[in-house]
Coordinates of C-alpha atoms in Angstrom, one line a residue:
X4 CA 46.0 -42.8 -65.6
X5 CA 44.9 -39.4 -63.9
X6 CA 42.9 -37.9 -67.2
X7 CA 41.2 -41.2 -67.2
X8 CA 40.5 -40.9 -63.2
X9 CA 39.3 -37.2 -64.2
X10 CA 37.4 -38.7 -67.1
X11 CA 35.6 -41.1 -64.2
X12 CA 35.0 -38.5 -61.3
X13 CA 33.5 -35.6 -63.1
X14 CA 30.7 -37.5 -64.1
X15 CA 30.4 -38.7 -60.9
X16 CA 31.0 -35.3 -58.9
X17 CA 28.4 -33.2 -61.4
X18 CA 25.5 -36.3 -60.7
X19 CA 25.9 -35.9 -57.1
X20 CA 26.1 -32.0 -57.0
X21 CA 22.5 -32.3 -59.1
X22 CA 21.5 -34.5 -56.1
X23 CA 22.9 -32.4 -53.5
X24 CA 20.7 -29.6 -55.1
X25 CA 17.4 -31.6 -55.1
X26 CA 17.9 -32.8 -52.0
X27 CA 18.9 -29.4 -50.4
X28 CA 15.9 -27.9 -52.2
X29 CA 13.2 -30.9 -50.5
X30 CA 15.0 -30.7 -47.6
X31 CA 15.7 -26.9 -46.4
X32 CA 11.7 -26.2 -46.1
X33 CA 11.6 -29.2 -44.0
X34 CA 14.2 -28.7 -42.0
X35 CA 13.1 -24.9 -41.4
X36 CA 9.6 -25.8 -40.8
X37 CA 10.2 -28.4 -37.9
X38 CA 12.6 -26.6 -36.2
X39 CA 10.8 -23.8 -35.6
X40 CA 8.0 -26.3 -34.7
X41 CA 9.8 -27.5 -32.3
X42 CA 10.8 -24.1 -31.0
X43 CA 7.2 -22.9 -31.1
X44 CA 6.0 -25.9 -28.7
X45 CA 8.4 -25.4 -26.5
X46 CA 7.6 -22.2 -25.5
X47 CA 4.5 -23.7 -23.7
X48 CA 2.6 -25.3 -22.0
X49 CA 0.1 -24.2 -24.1
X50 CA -2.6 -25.5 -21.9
X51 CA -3.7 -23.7 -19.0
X52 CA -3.1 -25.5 -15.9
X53 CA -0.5 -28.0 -17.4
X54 CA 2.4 -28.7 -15.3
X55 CA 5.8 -27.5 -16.5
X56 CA 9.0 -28.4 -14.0
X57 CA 11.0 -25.5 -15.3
X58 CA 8.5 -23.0 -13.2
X59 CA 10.2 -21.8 -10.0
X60 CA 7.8 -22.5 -6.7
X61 CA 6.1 -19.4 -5.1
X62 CA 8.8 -17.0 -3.5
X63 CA 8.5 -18.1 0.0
X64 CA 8.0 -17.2 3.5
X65 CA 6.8 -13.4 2.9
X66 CA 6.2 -13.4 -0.4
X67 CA 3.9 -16.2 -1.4
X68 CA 3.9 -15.2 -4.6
X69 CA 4.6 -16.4 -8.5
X70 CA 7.8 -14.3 -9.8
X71 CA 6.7 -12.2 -12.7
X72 CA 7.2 -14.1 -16.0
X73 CA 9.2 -11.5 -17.8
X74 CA 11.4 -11.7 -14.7
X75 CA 13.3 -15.0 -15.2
X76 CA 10.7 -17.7 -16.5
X77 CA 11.1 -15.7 -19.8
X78 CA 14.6 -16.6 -20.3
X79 CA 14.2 -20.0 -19.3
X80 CA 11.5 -20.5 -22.1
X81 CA 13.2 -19.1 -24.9
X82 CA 16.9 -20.8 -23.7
X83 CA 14.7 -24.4 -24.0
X84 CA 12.8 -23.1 -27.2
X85 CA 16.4 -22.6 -28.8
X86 CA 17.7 -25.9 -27.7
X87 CA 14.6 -27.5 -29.1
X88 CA 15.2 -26.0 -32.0
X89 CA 18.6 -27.0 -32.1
X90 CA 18.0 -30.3 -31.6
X91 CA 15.4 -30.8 -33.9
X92 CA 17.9 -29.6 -36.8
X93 CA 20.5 -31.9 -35.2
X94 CA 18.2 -35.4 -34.7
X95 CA 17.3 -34.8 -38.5
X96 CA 20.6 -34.1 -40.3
X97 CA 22.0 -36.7 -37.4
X98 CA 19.5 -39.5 -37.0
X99 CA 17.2 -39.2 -40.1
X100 CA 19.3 -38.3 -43.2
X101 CA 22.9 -39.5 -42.5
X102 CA 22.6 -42.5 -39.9
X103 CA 19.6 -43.7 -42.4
X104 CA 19.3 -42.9 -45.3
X105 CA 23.0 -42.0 -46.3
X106 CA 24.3 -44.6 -44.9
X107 CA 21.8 -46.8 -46.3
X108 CA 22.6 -45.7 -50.1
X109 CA 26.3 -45.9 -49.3
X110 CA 25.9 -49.5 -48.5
X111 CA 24.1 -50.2 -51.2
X112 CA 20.3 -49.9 -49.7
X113 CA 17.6 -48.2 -50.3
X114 CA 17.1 -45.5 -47.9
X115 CA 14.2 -47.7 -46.2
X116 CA 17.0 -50.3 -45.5
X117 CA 16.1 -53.1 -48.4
X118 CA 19.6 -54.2 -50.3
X119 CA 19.2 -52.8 -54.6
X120 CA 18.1 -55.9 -56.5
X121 CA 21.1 -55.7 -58.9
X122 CA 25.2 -54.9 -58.8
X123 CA 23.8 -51.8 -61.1
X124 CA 21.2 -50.5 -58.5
X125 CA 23.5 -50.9 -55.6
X126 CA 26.4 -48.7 -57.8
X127 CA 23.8 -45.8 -58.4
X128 CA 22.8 -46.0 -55.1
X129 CA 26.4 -45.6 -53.6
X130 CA 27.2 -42.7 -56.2
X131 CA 24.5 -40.8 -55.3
X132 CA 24.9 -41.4 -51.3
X133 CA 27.2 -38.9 -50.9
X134 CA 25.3 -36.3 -52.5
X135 CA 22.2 -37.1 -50.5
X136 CA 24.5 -36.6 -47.4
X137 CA 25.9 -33.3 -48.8
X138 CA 22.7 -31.7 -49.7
X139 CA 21.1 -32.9 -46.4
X140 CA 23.9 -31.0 -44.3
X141 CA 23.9 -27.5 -46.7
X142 CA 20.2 -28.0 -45.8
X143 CA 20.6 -28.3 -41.9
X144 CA 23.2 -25.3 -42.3
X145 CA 20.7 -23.0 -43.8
X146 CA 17.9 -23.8 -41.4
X147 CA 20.3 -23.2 -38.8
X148 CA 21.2 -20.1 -40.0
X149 CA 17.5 -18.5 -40.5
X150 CA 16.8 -20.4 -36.9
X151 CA 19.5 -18.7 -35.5
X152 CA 18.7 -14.9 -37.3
X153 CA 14.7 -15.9 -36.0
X154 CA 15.8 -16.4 -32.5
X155 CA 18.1 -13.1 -32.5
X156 CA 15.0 -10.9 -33.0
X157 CA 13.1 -13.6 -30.5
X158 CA 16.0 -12.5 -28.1
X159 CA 15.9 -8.7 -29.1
X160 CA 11.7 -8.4 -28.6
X161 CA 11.9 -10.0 -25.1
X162 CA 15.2 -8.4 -24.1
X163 CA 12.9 -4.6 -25.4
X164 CA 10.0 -5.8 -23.5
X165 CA 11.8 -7.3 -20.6
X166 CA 13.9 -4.0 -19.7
X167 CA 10.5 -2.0 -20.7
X168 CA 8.7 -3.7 -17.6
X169 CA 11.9 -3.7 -15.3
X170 CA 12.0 0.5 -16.4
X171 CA 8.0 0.5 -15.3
X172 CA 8.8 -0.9 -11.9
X173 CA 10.4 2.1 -10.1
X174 CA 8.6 4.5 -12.7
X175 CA 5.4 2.4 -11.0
X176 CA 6.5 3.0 -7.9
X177 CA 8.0 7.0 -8.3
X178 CA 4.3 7.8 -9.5
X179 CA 2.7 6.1 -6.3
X180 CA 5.1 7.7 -4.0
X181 CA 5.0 11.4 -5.6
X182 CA 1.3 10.9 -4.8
X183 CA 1.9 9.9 -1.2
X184 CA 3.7 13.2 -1.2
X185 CA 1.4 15.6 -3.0
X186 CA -1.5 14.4 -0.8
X187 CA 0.9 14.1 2.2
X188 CA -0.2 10.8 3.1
X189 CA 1.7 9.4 5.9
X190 CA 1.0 5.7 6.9
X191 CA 0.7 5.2 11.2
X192 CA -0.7 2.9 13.0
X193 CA -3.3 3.6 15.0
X194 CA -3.2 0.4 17.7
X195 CA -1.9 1.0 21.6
X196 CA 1.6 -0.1 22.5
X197 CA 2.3 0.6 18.2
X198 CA 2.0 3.5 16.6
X199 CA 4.2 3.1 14.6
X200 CA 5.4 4.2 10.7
X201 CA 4.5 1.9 8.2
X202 CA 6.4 2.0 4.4
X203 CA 4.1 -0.6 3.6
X204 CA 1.3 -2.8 5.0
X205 CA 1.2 -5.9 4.9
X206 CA -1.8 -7.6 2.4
X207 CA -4.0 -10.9 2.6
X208 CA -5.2 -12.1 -0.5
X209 CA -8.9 -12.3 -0.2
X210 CA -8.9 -16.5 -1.1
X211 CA -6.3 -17.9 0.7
X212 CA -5.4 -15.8 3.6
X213 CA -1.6 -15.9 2.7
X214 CA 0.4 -12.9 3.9
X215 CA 1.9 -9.9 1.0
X216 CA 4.6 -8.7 3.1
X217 CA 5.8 -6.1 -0.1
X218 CA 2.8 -6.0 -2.6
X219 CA 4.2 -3.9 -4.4
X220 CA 5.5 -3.2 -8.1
X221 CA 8.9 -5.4 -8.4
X222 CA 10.2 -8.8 -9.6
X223 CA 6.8 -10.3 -8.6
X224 CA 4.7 -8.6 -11.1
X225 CA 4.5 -4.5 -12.2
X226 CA 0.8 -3.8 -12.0
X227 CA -0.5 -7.2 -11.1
X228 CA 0.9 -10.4 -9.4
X229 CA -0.4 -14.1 -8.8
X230 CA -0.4 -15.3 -5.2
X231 CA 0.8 -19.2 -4.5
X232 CA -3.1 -20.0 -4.7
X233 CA -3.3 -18.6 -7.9
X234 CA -5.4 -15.7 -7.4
X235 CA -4.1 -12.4 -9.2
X236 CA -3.5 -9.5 -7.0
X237 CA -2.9 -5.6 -7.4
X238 CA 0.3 -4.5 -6.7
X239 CA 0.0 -0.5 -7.4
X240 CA -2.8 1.8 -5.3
X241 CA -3.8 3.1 -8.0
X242 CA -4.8 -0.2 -9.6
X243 CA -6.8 -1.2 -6.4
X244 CA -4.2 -2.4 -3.6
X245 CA -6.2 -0.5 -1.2
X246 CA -9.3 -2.7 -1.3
X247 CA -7.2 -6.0 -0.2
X248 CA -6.9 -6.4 3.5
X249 CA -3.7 -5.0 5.2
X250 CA -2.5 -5.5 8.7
X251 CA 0.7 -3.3 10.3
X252 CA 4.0 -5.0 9.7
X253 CA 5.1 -3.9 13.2
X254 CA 2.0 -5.3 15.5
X255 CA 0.0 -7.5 13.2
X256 CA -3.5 -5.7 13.7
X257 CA -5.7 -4.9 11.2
X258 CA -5.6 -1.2 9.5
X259 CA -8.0 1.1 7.8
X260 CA -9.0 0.2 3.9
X261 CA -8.2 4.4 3.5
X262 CA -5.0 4.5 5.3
X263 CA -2.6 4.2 1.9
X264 CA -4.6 6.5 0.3
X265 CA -5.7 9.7 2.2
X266 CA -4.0 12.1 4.4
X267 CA -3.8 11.0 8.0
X268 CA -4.5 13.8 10.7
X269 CA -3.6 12.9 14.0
X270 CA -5.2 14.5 17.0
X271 CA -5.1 13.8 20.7
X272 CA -7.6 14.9 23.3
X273 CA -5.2 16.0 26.3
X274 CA -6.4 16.7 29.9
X275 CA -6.5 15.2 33.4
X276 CA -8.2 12.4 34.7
X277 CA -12.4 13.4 34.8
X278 CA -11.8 17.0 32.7
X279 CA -14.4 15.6 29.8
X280 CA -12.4 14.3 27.5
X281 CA -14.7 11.3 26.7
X282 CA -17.6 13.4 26.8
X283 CA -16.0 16.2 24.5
X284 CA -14.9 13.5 22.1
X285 CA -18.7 12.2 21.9
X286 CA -19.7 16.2 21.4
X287 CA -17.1 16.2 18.6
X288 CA -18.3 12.8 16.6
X289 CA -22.1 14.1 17.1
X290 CA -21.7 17.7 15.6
X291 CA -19.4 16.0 12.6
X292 CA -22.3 13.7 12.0
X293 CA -24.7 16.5 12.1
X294 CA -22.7 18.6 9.4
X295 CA -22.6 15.1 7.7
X296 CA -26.8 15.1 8.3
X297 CA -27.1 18.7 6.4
X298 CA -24.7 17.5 3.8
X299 CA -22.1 20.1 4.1
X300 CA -19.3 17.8 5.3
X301 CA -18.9 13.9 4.8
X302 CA -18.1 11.5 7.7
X303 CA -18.1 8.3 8.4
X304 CA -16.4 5.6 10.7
X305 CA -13.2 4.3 9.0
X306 CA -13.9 0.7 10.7
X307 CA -16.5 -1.7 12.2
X308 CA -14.5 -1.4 15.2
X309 CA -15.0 2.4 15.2
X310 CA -18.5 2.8 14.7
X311 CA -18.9 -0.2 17.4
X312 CA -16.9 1.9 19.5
X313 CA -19.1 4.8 19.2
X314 CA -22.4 3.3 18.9
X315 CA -21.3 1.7 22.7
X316 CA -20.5 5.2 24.0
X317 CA -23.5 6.8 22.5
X318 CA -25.7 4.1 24.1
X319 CA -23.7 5.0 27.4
X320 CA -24.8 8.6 27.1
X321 CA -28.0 8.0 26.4
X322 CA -28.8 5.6 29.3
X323 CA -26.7 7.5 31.8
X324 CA -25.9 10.8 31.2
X325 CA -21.7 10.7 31.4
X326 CA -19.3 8.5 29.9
X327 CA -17.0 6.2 32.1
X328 CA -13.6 6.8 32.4
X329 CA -10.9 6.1 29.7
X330 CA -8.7 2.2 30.7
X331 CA -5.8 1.9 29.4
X332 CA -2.0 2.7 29.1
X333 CA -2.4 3.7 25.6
X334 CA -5.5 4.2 23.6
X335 CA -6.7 3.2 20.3
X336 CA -7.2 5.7 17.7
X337 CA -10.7 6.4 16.9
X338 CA -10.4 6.7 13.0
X339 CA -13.0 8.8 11.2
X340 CA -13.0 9.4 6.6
X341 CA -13.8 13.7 7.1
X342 CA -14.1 14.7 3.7
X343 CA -16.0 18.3 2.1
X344 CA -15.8 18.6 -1.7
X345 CA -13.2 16.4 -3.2
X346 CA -10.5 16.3 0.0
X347 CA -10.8 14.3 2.3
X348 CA -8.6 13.0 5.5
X349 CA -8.2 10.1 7.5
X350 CA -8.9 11.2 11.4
X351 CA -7.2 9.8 14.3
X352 CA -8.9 10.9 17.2
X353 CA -6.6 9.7 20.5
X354 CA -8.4 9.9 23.6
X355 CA -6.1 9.0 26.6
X356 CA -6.6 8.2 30.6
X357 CA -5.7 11.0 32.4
X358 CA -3.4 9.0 34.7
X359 CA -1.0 8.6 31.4
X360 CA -0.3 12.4 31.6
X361 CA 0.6 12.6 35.5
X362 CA 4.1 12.3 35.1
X363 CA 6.9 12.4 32.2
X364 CA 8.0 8.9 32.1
X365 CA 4.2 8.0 31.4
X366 CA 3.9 11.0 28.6
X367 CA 6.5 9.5 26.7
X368 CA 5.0 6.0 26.3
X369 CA 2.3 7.9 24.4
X370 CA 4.2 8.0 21.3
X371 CA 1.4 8.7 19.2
X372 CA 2.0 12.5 20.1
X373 CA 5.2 12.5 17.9
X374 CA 2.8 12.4 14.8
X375 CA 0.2 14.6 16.2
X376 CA -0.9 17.2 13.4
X377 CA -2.5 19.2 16.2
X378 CA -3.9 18.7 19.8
X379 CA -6.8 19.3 21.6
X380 CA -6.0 20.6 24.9
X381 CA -9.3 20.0 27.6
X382 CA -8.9 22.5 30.1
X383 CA -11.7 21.8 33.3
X384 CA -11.0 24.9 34.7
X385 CA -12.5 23.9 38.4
X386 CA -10.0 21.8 38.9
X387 CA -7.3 24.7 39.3
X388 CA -6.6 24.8 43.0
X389 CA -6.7 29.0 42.4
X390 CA -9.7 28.6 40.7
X391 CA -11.5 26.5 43.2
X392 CA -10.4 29.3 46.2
X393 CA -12.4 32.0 44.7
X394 CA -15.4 29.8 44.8
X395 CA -18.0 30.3 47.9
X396 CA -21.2 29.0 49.3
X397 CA -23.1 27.4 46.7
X398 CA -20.4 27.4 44.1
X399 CA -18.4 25.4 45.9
X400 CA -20.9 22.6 46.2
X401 CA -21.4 23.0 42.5
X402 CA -18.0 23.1 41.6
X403 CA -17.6 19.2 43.5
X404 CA -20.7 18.2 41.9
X405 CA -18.6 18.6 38.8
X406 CA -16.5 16.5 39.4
X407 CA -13.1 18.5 38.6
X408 CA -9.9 16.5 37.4
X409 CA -7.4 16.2 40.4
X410 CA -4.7 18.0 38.7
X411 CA -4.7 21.4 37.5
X412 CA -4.7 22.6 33.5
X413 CA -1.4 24.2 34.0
X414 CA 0.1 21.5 35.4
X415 CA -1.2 19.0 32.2
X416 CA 0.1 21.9 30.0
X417 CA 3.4 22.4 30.9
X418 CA 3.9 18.5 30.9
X419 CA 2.6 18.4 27.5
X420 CA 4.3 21.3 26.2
X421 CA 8.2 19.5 27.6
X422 CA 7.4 16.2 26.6
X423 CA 6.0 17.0 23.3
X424 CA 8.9 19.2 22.2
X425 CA 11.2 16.7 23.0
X426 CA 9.1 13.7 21.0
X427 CA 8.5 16.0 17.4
X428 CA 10.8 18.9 17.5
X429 CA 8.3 21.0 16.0
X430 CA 6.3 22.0 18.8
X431 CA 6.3 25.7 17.7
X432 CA 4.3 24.7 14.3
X433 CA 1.6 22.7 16.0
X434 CA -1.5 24.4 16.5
X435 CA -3.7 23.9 19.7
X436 CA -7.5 24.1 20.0
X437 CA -8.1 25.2 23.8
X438 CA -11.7 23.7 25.0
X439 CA -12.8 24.9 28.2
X440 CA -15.2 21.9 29.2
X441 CA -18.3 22.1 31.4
X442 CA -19.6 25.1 30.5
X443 CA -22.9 24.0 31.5
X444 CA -22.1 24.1 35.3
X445 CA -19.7 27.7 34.9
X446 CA -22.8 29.6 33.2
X447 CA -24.2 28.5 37.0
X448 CA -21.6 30.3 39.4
X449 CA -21.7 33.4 40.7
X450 CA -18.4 33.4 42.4
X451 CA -16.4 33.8 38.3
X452 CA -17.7 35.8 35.4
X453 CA -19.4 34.0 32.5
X454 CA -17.5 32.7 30.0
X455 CA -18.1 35.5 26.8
X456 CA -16.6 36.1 23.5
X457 CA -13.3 35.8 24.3
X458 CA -12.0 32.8 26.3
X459 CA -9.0 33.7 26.3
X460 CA -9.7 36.7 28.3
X461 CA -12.1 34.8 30.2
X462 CA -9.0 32.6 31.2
X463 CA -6.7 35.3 32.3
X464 CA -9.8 36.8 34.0
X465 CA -10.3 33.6 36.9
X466 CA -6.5 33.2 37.4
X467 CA -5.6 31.4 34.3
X468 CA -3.3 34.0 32.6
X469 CA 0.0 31.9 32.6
X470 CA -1.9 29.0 30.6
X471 CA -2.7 31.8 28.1
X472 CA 0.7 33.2 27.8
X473 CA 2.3 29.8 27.7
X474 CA 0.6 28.4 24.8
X475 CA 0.9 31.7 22.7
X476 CA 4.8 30.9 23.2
X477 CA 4.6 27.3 22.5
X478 CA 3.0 26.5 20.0
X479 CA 2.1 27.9 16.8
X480 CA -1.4 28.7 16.6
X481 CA -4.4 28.3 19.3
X482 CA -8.2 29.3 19.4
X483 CA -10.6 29.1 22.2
X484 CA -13.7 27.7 23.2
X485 CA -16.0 27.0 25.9
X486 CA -18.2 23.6 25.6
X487 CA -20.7 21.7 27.3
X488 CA -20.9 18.4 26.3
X489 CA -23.9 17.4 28.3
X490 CA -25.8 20.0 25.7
X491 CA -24.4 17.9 22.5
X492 CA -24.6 14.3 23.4
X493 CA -27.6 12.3 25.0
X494 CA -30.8 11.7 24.8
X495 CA -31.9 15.6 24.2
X496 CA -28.8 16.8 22.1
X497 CA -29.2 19.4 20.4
X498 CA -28.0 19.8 17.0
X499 CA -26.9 23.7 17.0
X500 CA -25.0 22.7 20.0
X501 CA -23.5 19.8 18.4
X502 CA -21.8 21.5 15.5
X503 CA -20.7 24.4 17.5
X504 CA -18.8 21.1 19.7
X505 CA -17.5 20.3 16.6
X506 CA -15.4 23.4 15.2
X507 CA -12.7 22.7 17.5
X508 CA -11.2 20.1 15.2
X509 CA -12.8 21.3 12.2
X510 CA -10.4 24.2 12.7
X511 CA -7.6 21.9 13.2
X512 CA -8.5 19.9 9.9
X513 CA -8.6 23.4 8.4
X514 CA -5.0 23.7 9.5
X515 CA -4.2 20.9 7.4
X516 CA -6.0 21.6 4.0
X517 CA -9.3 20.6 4.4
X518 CA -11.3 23.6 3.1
X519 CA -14.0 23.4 6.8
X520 CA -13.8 27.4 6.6
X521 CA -17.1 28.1 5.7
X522 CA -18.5 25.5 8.4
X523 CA -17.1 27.5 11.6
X524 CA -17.7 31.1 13.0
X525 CA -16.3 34.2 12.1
X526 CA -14.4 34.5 15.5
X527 CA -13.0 31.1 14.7
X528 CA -11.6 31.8 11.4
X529 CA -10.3 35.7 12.3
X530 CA -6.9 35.5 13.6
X531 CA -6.8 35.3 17.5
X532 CA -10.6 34.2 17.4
X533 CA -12.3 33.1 20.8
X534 CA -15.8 31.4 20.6
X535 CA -18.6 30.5 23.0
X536 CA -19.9 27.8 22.0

């Protein structure tokens, strides 16, 4: 009874081993091409613009941005390609070969459902089922197993590229910041009641207005994201941040396009109320723009705002003669791009009220003199009360035709000197440019000596000795001059006067890098140098 059982099955089990050949030989392509069909397509959408529910919304309040695709979307894409993949292999094998045709040959069918015409067909049909199901499932089992080999290296490349781009971020970064360094950019900013340090602006994007509060390299994008509108921005300086709009994270106000990018010098004007601080910083602008006219030195206004602000004050001078006292608690930086040869710097020019300077408490709100690469330190020298005593007869009358600051130079000094140690620290390394202001009027008296060579001697000679002697001990370095606005701004400026107004802060920027040498006198550049200008 068993050899004849034997005798039956081996017949049977060697037909449906040839069929589970066959039909894992016409099956395996098919199975292997559509699941990595299916795989391929859903990797998409491959049409632009097509909507896909498993991209995350913009990043939010802040960052109104797309996250960067090798980020997290990547993952999400090749976990649903796999599963598609899967799936397809399974619906075959599942759906297709064993719930139809299988079980249609083991019932007797033909595997489009019709019953075999004869007891005959219907046997055949029912031997060879088993070997269709058999061959079908070796099938799905070998496209599984090159689906599953394919999707390891799919995982491998984006796991290479996806750690190569998360690497690039900080490298990114490293690069722009080294930069900063080497050029010694530091970001301020230059609005009243602010002045603040700023890591980062904030950015617009140019189409919609929306607000980059960290457009930078990072989980957004390495060199380049997409804003919520769809509008692809820069995220690196070097790939063109700089020309997007930026406000100050601190204040909200709008900052220079060259602030991120070039060395920021800040320089207040310091003096009393009516000394000529206005009038020296119009003297100052002129004789920049006249080096700027002979080509020697480039300058131009950083803003609109700036050169509005200047173009007012030069109309001012022109029309009247004098400029009208500094308003206001706190000044705005006037920002000026000084550049000769390939450096260049980003100038904050800070002219304050005199009335901020009268007493400590007020000198400390001006908190732009913590980052102050240098100061220029106006000196009216009539309105020393020991000055003012030696003056007789016509001098006198001269002297109040002036208009002289109601509080000495000494007194602004030694103010500025306390205050501004305690603010920086580093009071010793700053150095000072000394302008004595109205010159025009102390050429005129009889009662002092002229202002010569040496101002500094000049200053000890009318009284002023202890101003001399203080800044030598205060501060790092100093020079001297003697200036008469009226001589470099208005109507009938002249243009020799006007660059000699300028070396003051020429000499500064010199102190800083800039290479101005060339452009100032040889008393300027010796050390100790006085000039008359």
């Amino acid at each position: 009874m068993t050899d004849a059982l034997l005798w039956v099955l081996k017949p049977f089990a060697f037909v449906n081993s040839l069929v589970a050949i066959g039909i894992f030989l016409r099956t395996a392509p098919e199975f292997l091409w559509r699941a990595l069909y299916a795989t391929g397509r859903s990797l998409g959408p491959w049409h632009a613009g097509a909507p896909d529910p498993r991209i995350d919304p913009p990043g939010g309040p802040g960052e109104p941005a797309h996250l960067a695709y090798w980020y997290r979307q990547v993952w999400k894409d090749v976990g649903a390609a796999v599963l598609s993949g899967v799936r397809m292999v399974r619906y075959l094998l599942i759906r297709e070969w064993w719930g139809r045709v299988s079980r249609n040959l083991l019932r007797g069918c033909t595997p489009a459902g019709p019953r075999g015409d004869s007891p005959f067909t219907r046997t055949v049909m029912r031997a060879i089922g088993i070997g269709v199901g058999a061959g079908a499932g070796a099938a799905a089992v070998f496209a599984g197993i090159l689906l599953a080999e394919a999707v390891t290296l799919l995982v491998l490349a984006v796991a290479l590229v996806s750690t190569a781009l998360a690497l690039a971020v900080p490298a990114v970064r490293a690069v722009e910041r080294v930069g900063r360094l080497v050029r010694g950019v530091r970001m301020t900013c230059p609005h009243p009641g602010c002045y603040r340090r700023i890591a980062l602006p904030v950015h617009q994007c140019p189409l919609c207005q929306a607000r980059h509060e960290r457009l930078r390299p990072g989980r957004f994008g390495v060199l380049r994201r997409v804003c919520a509108c769809g509008n692809g921005l820069r995220t690196s300086l070097p790939g063109g941040r700089g020309k997007l709009a930026a406000l100050c994270p601190h204040c909200d106000q709008r900052l220079p396009a060259a602030l991120g990018t070039t060395r920021t010098v800040h320089l207040p004007i310091v003096g009393g109320t009516s000394s000529g601080k206005t009038m020296l910083l119009a003297a100052i602008v002129a004789g920049l723009a006249s080096w700027n006219r002979r080509g020697l030195l480039g300058m131009e206004c950083a803003t609109r705002y700036d050169a509005d602000e200047l173009a007012a004050l030069t109309r001012q001078l022109d029309g009247q003669g004098w400029a009208h006292a500094t308003t206001g608690r706190q000044p705005r930086a006037i920002m000026l791009l000084v550049s000769r040869g390939r450096r260049r710097r980003l100038l904050y020019l800070y002219d304050p009220m005199g009335e901020s300077l009268r007493d400590a408490g007020a000198v400390r709100e001006q908190q732009y003199l913590a980052h102050a690469d240098g100061v220029v330190l106006v000196v009216d020298a009539l309105a020393e009360p020991g000055v003012r005593s030696r003056l007789g007869g016509e001098d006198g009358h001269r002297a109040v035709a002036a208009r002289p600051s109601p509080e000495g130079p000494v007194a602004t000094y030694e103010r500025l000197a306390g205050e501004m140690q305690a603010l920086t620290g580093r009071r010793s390394r700053t150095p000072v440019a000394t302008v004595v202001t109205k010159r025009d009027v102390l050429d005129t008296l009889v009662s002092l000596p002229v202002p010569g060579p040496r101002i500094d001697a000049w200053l000890e000679s009318i009284g002023l000795g202890n101003l001399v002697r203080g800044l030598t001990h205060s501060f790092g370095r100093t020079r001297y001059w003697a200036v008469s606005a009226h001589a470099a701004t208005g109507a009938g400026a002249l243009g020799g006067e006007q660059r000699r107004a300028a070396e003051p802060v020429l000499w500064l920027l010199g102190q800083t890098g800039l290479p101005v040498g060339k452009l100032l006198t040889d008393e300027v550049r010796a050390p100790g140098g006085t000039v008359r200008a």
